[in-house]
CSV table of C-alpha atoms in Angstrom, one decimal:
chain,number,residue,atom,x,y,z
E,1,UNK,CA,-36.7,102.6,-9.9
E,2,UNK,CA,-37.6,106.3,-9.6
E,3,UNK,CA,-34.8,107.6,-11.7
E,4,UNK,CA,-35.6,105.2,-14.6
E,5,UNK,CA,-39.4,105.9,-14.4
E,6,UNK,CA,-38.8,109.7,-14.1
E,7,UNK,CA,-36.7,109.6,-17.2
E,8,UNK,CA,-39.2,107.5,-19.2
E,9,UNK,CA,-42.0,109.9,-18.0
E,10,UNK,CA,-40.6,112.6,-20.2
E,11,UNK,CA,-41.7,110.5,-23.1
E,12,UNK,CA,-38.9,111.9,-25.2
E,13,UNK,CA,-36.2,109.3,-26.2
E,14,UNK,CA,-32.9,109.4,-28.0
E,15,UNK,CA,-32.7,106.1,-29.9
E,16,UNK,CA,-29.3,104.8,-31.1
E,17,UNK,CA,-29.0,102.4,-34.0
E,18,UNK,CA,-30.0,101.5,-37.5
E,19,UNK,CA,-32.7,102.5,-39.9
E,20,UNK,CA,-33.1,100.1,-42.8
E,21,UNK,CA,-35.3,99.4,-45.8
E,22,UNK,CA,-37.7,96.5,-45.9
E,23,UNK,CA,-39.1,94.6,-48.8
E,24,UNK,CA,-41.9,92.2,-48.0
E,25,UNK,CA,-44.3,90.0,-49.9
E,26,UNK,CA,-48.0,90.0,-49.9
E,27,UNK,CA,-49.9,87.9,-47.3
E,28,UNK,CA,-49.0,84.2,-47.6
E,29,UNK,CA,-46.7,84.6,-50.6
E,30,UNK,CA,-43.3,82.9,-50.7
E,31,UNK,CA,-40.4,84.9,-52.2
E,32,UNK,CA,-40.1,82.7,-55.2
E,33,UNK,CA,-43.7,83.2,-56.1
E,34,UNK,CA,-43.8,87.0,-55.5
E,35,UNK,CA,-44.5,89.2,-58.5
E,36,UNK,CA,-44.6,92.4,-56.4
E,37,UNK,CA,-43.2,93.4,-53.1
E,38,UNK,CA,-44.0,96.3,-50.7
E,39,UNK,CA,-41.3,98.7,-49.4
E,40,UNK,CA,-41.3,100.0,-45.8
E,41,UNK,CA,-39.1,101.4,-43.1
E,42,UNK,CA,-37.3,98.8,-41.0
E,43,UNK,CA,-34.3,98.4,-38.7
E,44,UNK,CA,-34.7,97.7,-35.0
E,45,UNK,CA,-33.9,101.2,-33.6
E,46,UNK,CA,-35.9,103.0,-36.3
E,47,UNK,CA,-38.9,100.7,-35.7
E,48,UNK,CA,-38.7,101.5,-32.0
E,49,UNK,CA,-38.5,105.2,-32.6
E,50,UNK,CA,-41.4,105.1,-35.1
E,51,UNK,CA,-43.5,103.0,-32.7
E,52,UNK,CA,-42.9,105.5,-29.9
E,53,UNK,CA,-44.0,108.4,-32.1
E,54,UNK,CA,-47.1,106.6,-33.4
E,55,UNK,CA,-48.1,106.1,-29.8
E,56,UNK,CA,-47.8,109.8,-29.0
E,57,UNK,CA,-44.2,110.0,-27.7
E,58,UNK,CA,-41.2,111.7,-29.1
E,59,UNK,CA,-38.0,110.1,-30.4
E,60,UNK,CA,-34.9,111.1,-32.3
E,61,UNK,CA,-32.6,108.6,-34.0
E,62,UNK,CA,-28.8,108.6,-34.0
E,63,UNK,CA,-27.3,106.7,-36.9
E,64,UNK,CA,-25.7,106.8,-40.3
E,65,UNK,CA,-27.5,106.2,-43.6
E,66,UNK,CA,-26.1,105.7,-47.0
E,67,UNK,CA,-25.7,108.8,-49.1
E,68,UNK,CA,-27.9,107.5,-51.9
E,69,UNK,CA,-31.6,107.2,-52.7
E,70,UNK,CA,-32.1,104.3,-50.2
E,71,UNK,CA,-30.7,106.5,-47.4
E,72,UNK,CA,-32.9,109.3,-48.5
E,73,UNK,CA,-35.9,107.0,-48.4
E,74,UNK,CA,-35.1,106.0,-44.8
E,75,UNK,CA,-34.8,109.6,-43.7
E,76,UNK,CA,-38.0,110.5,-45.5
E,77,UNK,CA,-39.9,107.6,-43.7
E,78,UNK,CA,-38.5,108.6,-40.3
E,79,UNK,CA,-39.8,112.1,-40.8
E,80,UNK,CA,-43.1,110.7,-42.0
E,81,UNK,CA,-43.5,108.9,-38.7
E,82,UNK,CA,-42.4,112.0,-36.7
E,83,UNK,CA,-39.0,110.7,-35.7
E,84,UNK,CA,-36.3,113.4,-35.2
E,85,UNK,CA,-33.6,113.1,-37.9
E,86,UNK,CA,-31.3,115.9,-36.6
E,87,UNK,CA,-28.7,113.2,-35.7
E,88,UNK,CA,-29.0,111.1,-38.8
E,89,UNK,CA,-25.9,111.6,-41.0
E,90,UNK,CA,-25.3,110.3,-44.5
E,91,UNK,CA,-22.1,108.4,-45.3
E,92,UNK,CA,-20.7,108.0,-48.9
E,93,UNK,CA,-18.4,105.6,-50.6
E,94,UNK,CA,-19.4,101.9,-50.7
E,95,UNK,CA,-21.4,101.9,-47.5
E,96,UNK,CA,-25.0,100.9,-47.9
E,97,UNK,CA,-28.2,100.9,-45.8
E,98,UNK,CA,-29.2,97.5,-44.5
E,99,UNK,CA,-31.9,95.7,-46.5
E,100,UNK,CA,-34.4,93.1,-45.1
E,101,UNK,CA,-36.4,90.9,-47.6
E,102,UNK,CA,-39.0,88.8,-45.8
E,103,UNK,CA,-42.1,86.9,-46.3
E,104,UNK,CA,-45.5,87.8,-44.9
E,105,UNK,CA,-46.2,84.3,-43.7
E,106,UNK,CA,-45.5,82.3,-40.6
E,107,UNK,CA,-45.2,78.8,-41.9
E,108,UNK,CA,-41.8,78.5,-43.6
E,109,UNK,CA,-41.1,82.2,-43.0
E,110,UNK,CA,-37.8,83.4,-44.4
E,111,UNK,CA,-36.1,86.7,-43.7
E,112,UNK,CA,-32.9,87.6,-45.5
E,113,UNK,CA,-31.0,90.7,-44.2
E,114,UNK,CA,-28.2,92.3,-46.2
E,115,UNK,CA,-25.6,93.8,-43.9
E,116,UNK,CA,-22.3,93.9,-45.8
E,117,UNK,CA,-20.7,97.3,-45.6
E,118,UNK,CA,-23.6,98.6,-43.5
E,119,UNK,CA,-23.8,102.4,-43.3
E,120,UNK,CA,-25.1,102.4,-39.7
E,121,UNK,CA,-21.9,100.7,-38.5
E,122,UNK,CA,-20.1,103.8,-39.5
E,123,UNK,CA,-21.7,105.9,-36.8
E,124,UNK,CA,-18.7,107.2,-34.8
E,125,UNK,CA,-17.7,109.2,-31.7
E,126,UNK,CA,-18.4,112.5,-33.5
E,127,UNK,CA,-22.0,111.4,-34.2
E,128,UNK,CA,-22.8,110.7,-30.5
E,129,UNK,CA,-20.9,113.7,-29.2
E,130,UNK,CA,-23.2,115.9,-31.3
E,131,UNK,CA,-26.3,114.8,-29.4
E,132,UNK,CA,-27.9,117.2,-26.9
E,133,UNK,CA,-28.7,114.5,-24.3
E,134,UNK,CA,-30.1,117.0,-21.8
E,135,UNK,CA,-33.3,117.4,-23.9
E,136,UNK,CA,-34.2,113.7,-23.7
E,137,UNK,CA,-35.5,111.6,-20.9
E,138,UNK,CA,-33.9,108.2,-21.7
E,139,UNK,CA,-31.6,106.5,-24.2
E,140,UNK,CA,-32.8,103.4,-26.0
E,141,UNK,CA,-30.7,101.1,-28.2
E,142,UNK,CA,-30.8,97.6,-29.7
E,143,UNK,CA,-28.0,95.0,-29.7
E,144,UNK,CA,-27.2,95.1,-33.4
E,145,UNK,CA,-25.5,98.5,-32.9
E,146,UNK,CA,-22.7,96.8,-31.0
E,147,UNK,CA,-21.9,94.2,-33.7
E,148,UNK,CA,-19.1,96.2,-35.4
E,149,UNK,CA,-16.8,99.2,-35.1
E,150,UNK,CA,-16.9,102.2,-35.0
E,151,UNK,CA,-20.5,101.9,-34.0
E,152,UNK,CA,-19.7,99.7,-31.0
E,153,UNK,CA,-17.4,102.1,-29.3
E,154,UNK,CA,-19.5,105.1,-30.3
E,155,UNK,CA,-22.5,103.5,-28.6
E,156,UNK,CA,-20.6,102.8,-25.4
E,157,UNK,CA,-19.5,106.4,-25.6
E,158,UNK,CA,-23.2,107.4,-25.9
E,159,UNK,CA,-24.0,105.4,-22.8
E,160,UNK,CA,-21.4,107.3,-20.9
E,161,UNK,CA,-22.6,110.7,-22.2
E,162,UNK,CA,-26.2,109.8,-21.5
E,163,UNK,CA,-25.4,108.8,-17.9
E,164,UNK,CA,-23.5,112.0,-17.3
E,165,UNK,CA,-26.6,113.9,-18.4
E,166,UNK,CA,-28.7,111.8,-16.0
E,167,UNK,CA,-30.4,109.6,-18.6
E,168,UNK,CA,-31.2,106.0,-17.9
E,169,UNK,CA,-30.2,103.4,-20.4
E,170,UNK,CA,-32.8,101.0,-22.0
E,171,UNK,CA,-31.3,98.1,-23.9
E,172,UNK,CA,-33.0,95.6,-26.2
E,173,UNK,CA,-30.6,92.7,-26.5
E,174,UNK,CA,-31.7,91.9,-30.1
E,175,UNK,CA,-29.0,89.4,-30.8
E,176,UNK,CA,-28.6,88.7,-34.6
E,177,UNK,CA,-25.8,86.2,-35.2
E,178,UNK,CA,-25.3,87.2,-38.9
E,179,UNK,CA,-24.1,90.7,-37.8
E,180,UNK,CA,-21.3,89.5,-35.5
E,181,UNK,CA,-17.8,88.2,-36.2
E,182,UNK,CA,-18.2,85.4,-33.7
E,183,UNK,CA,-20.6,84.3,-30.9
E,184,UNK,CA,-17.8,84.8,-28.4
E,185,UNK,CA,-17.4,88.5,-29.3
E,186,UNK,CA,-21.2,88.9,-29.2
E,187,UNK,CA,-21.5,87.3,-25.7
E,188,UNK,CA,-18.8,89.5,-24.3
E,189,UNK,CA,-20.0,92.8,-25.8
E,190,UNK,CA,-23.7,92.3,-25.2
E,191,UNK,CA,-23.0,91.3,-21.6
E,192,UNK,CA,-21.0,94.5,-21.1
E,193,UNK,CA,-23.9,96.5,-22.5
E,194,UNK,CA,-26.4,94.8,-20.3
E,195,UNK,CA,-24.2,95.5,-17.2
E,196,UNK,CA,-24.4,99.2,-18.0
E,197,UNK,CA,-28.2,99.3,-18.6
E,198,UNK,CA,-31.1,100.3,-16.3
E,199,UNK,CA,-33.7,98.4,-18.2
E,200,UNK,CA,-33.0,95.3,-20.2
E,201,UNK,CA,-35.4,93.6,-22.6
E,202,UNK,CA,-34.7,90.3,-24.3
E,203,UNK,CA,-36.1,86.9,-25.1
E,204,UNK,CA,-35.2,83.5,-23.5
E,205,UNK,CA,-32.7,82.7,-26.2
E,206,UNK,CA,-30.9,86.0,-25.9
E,207,UNK,CA,-30.6,85.8,-22.1
E,208,UNK,CA,-29.6,82.2,-22.5
E,209,UNK,CA,-26.9,83.2,-25.0
E,210,UNK,CA,-25.4,85.8,-22.6
E,211,UNK,CA,-25.5,83.2,-19.8
E,212,UNK,CA,-23.9,80.4,-21.9
E,213,UNK,CA,-26.9,78.2,-22.3
E,214,UNK,CA,-30.7,78.7,-22.8
E,215,UNK,CA,-31.4,76.8,-19.6
E,216,UNK,CA,-29.4,79.5,-17.7
E,217,UNK,CA,-31.2,82.5,-19.3
E,218,UNK,CA,-33.9,83.0,-16.6
E,219,UNK,CA,-31.3,83.0,-13.9
E,220,UNK,CA,-29.2,85.5,-15.9
E,221,UNK,CA,-32.2,87.8,-16.1
E,222,UNK,CA,-32.9,87.5,-12.4
E,223,UNK,CA,-29.2,88.2,-11.5
E,224,UNK,CA,-29.1,91.3,-13.7
E,225,UNK,CA,-32.1,92.7,-11.9
E,226,UNK,CA,-30.6,91.9,-8.6
E,227,UNK,CA,-27.1,93.3,-9.4
E,228,UNK,CA,-27.2,96.2,-11.9
E,229,UNK,CA,-30.5,96.7,-13.7
E,230,UNK,CA,-33.7,98.3,-12.4
E,231,UNK,CA,-36.1,96.4,-14.7
E,232,UNK,CA,-35.4,93.2,-16.7
E,233,UNK,CA,-38.0,91.8,-19.0
E,234,UNK,CA,-37.5,88.1,-20.0
E,235,UNK,CA,-39.8,87.3,-23.0
E,236,UNK,CA,-40.8,83.8,-23.8
E,237,UNK,CA,-42.9,84.1,-27.0
E,238,UNK,CA,-46.3,82.6,-26.7
E,239,UNK,CA,-45.7,81.8,-23.1
E,240,UNK,CA,-45.6,85.5,-22.2
E,241,UNK,CA,-43.0,87.2,-20.1
E,242,UNK,CA,-41.4,87.4,-16.7
E,243,UNK,CA,-40.4,90.8,-15.5
E,244,UNK,CA,-38.0,91.4,-12.6
E,245,UNK,CA,-38.2,94.7,-10.8
E,246,UNK,CA,-37.8,95.8,-7.2
E,247,UNK,CA,-37.4,92.3,-5.9
E,248,UNK,CA,-40.7,91.2,-7.5
E,249,UNK,CA,-41.5,88.9,-10.4
E,250,UNK,CA,-44.3,89.9,-12.7
E,251,UNK,CA,-45.7,87.2,-14.9
E,252,UNK,CA,-47.8,88.3,-17.9
E,253,UNK,CA,-49.4,86.6,-20.9
E,254,UNK,CA,-49.9,87.5,-24.5
E,255,UNK,CA,-52.8,88.8,-26.7
E,256,UNK,CA,-53.5,85.9,-29.1
E,257,UNK,CA,-53.9,86.8,-32.7
E,258,UNK,CA,-53.7,85.1,-36.1
E,259,UNK,CA,-50.1,86.1,-37.0
E,260,UNK,CA,-49.2,87.1,-40.5
E,261,UNK,CA,-45.5,87.0,-39.9
E,262,UNK,CA,-43.1,87.1,-36.9
E,263,UNK,CA,-41.1,90.2,-37.6
E,264,UNK,CA,-41.3,93.5,-35.7
E,265,UNK,CA,-42.8,92.1,-32.5
E,266,UNK,CA,-39.9,93.0,-30.2
E,267,UNK,CA,-39.6,96.5,-31.5
E,268,UNK,CA,-43.3,97.2,-31.0
E,269,UNK,CA,-43.2,95.7,-27.6
E,270,UNK,CA,-40.5,98.1,-26.5
E,271,UNK,CA,-42.4,101.1,-28.0
E,272,UNK,CA,-45.6,100.1,-26.3
E,273,UNK,CA,-44.1,99.4,-22.9
E,274,UNK,CA,-42.1,102.6,-22.6
E,275,UNK,CA,-44.9,104.9,-23.8
E,276,UNK,CA,-47.2,103.1,-21.4
E,277,UNK,CA,-44.8,103.8,-18.5
E,278,UNK,CA,-44.5,107.4,-19.7
E,279,UNK,CA,-48.3,107.7,-19.5
E,280,UNK,CA,-48.2,106.7,-15.8
E,281,UNK,CA,-49.3,103.0,-16.2
E,282,UNK,CA,-47.9,100.6,-13.6
E,283,UNK,CA,-45.3,98.1,-14.8
E,284,UNK,CA,-47.7,95.2,-15.3
E,285,UNK,CA,-50.1,97.3,-17.4
E,286,UNK,CA,-47.2,98.7,-19.5
E,287,UNK,CA,-45.9,95.3,-20.2
E,288,UNK,CA,-49.3,94.1,-21.3
E,289,UNK,CA,-49.6,97.2,-23.5
E,290,UNK,CA,-46.3,96.3,-25.1
E,291,UNK,CA,-47.5,92.7,-25.7
E,292,UNK,CA,-50.7,94.1,-27.3
E,293,UNK,CA,-48.5,96.2,-29.6
E,294,UNK,CA,-46.5,93.2,-30.6
E,295,UNK,CA,-49.7,91.3,-31.4
E,296,UNK,CA,-51.0,94.1,-33.6
E,297,UNK,CA,-47.7,94.3,-35.5
E,298,UNK,CA,-47.4,90.5,-36.3
E,299,UNK,CA,-50.9,90.5,-37.6
E,300,UNK,CA,-50.2,93.1,-40.3
E,301,UNK,CA,-47.7,93.4,-43.1
E,302,UNK,CA,-44.4,95.3,-42.6
E,303,UNK,CA,-42.6,96.4,-39.5
E,304,UNK,CA,-42.8,100.2,-38.9
E,305,UNK,CA,-46.0,100.4,-41.1
E,306,UNK,CA,-47.6,97.6,-39.1
E,307,UNK,CA,-47.0,99.2,-35.7
E,308,UNK,CA,-50.1,100.5,-33.9
E,309,UNK,CA,-50.9,104.1,-33.4
E,310,UNK,CA,-52.9,105.1,-30.3
E,311,UNK,CA,-56.4,104.7,-31.8
E,312,UNK,CA,-55.5,101.3,-33.3
E,313,UNK,CA,-54.1,100.1,-30.0
E,314,UNK,CA,-57.0,101.3,-28.0
E,315,UNK,CA,-59.5,99.6,-30.3
E,316,UNK,CA,-57.5,96.3,-30.3
E,317,UNK,CA,-57.3,96.2,-26.5
E,318,UNK,CA,-61.0,97.1,-26.1
E,319,UNK,CA,-62.3,94.5,-28.6
E,320,UNK,CA,-59.9,91.7,-27.8
E,321,UNK,CA,-61.0,89.1,-25.2
E,322,UNK,CA,-57.8,89.8,-23.2
E,323,UNK,CA,-54.4,88.4,-22.6
E,324,UNK,CA,-53.7,84.8,-21.7
E,325,UNK,CA,-53.1,83.9,-18.1
E,326,UNK,CA,-49.4,84.1,-17.1
C-alpha cells in the first residue's frame, strides 16, 4: 500500500490516453431538436488530467492529436486547464481526433462517438520513450488506449518504463465496445492491463466483462485485490462502491443530485479520488470525494468543463446533506 500512496502523494501524474472534442446540446434538448451545440474538451484521459489540475494537482498527458484545427483546439484546452502538453504530438494524414456528440439529458440520453482513424491510436513507442517518468509520482490510463495498435503496445511499454522508474500504475478499465475489434480481444487485453496495475477502478459491468459474466464481477475485483493490485474500486452506480484494499472491504454511498446527463462521472471520480489521497485523506474519505466529484459533473453540461474545481467541490460537500448509506 505504501508505495502506491507515496507515489500518489506527489500529486503529479503522467496520464496516457486520448484527448477528444465534445459537442453537447443544451439542457434537456435532443439532438434532432438542437439549433446550437456547445464545444468542450473530452476524452477519458484528458478529462482525468483536467480534473486533477482543477483540483490542485499536476498532470501531463501523453497522446497524439490530429495535425489540424481540432487537434489544436484540444491542445489549447488542455493548456487552459493547466495540463502539461509536452508529450502531446500531432499526427498528419487522414488521422483525426475523436469526436463525441451527446445530449444533455438523462431520459433517452444518446452519445455518439466517432473513432474511425483516431489520431490517439497512433501513439507509439517513441512517444512513451520520450517521457521523463522520474518527475512524476504515478501513471494513470484508461482502457480505450488499449483498443488498437500501435497505442496498445506503446501503453504496455509505458507501464514497463513507469515501473522501472518506481511509479505505480492506476488503471480505469473504461471498456467501450465500439473501440474494439471484438469482445474477446478486449477481455484478454484489459485483463492483462489489470494484472499489471496497482490500482484498478471500474464499474460492475466492466469487472463482469473481464470475468466472463456480470455476476462474476465482484469476485473478479476481490481476486485482483488479493493477487496483484493494492486497491480495487468496484463501482455500482447509484448503489455506491465497494473498495478492496489491505484485506478490507470499504462500502461507500453516493451524493444524490438531479443529473443532467451521465457522461464524465468516471473520469471525475478518478480525479477526485487520487487528489484526495494526495492530500492525505484516508481511502474512504478519498472515495467519497471522488463520488462527490462525479455528482458535480453529471449535474452540469459537458465533461471537462463540468468537472469541479476545489472551491466548487468544497461548497458542494459542505452544502449537500451527505452521501447515502453504503
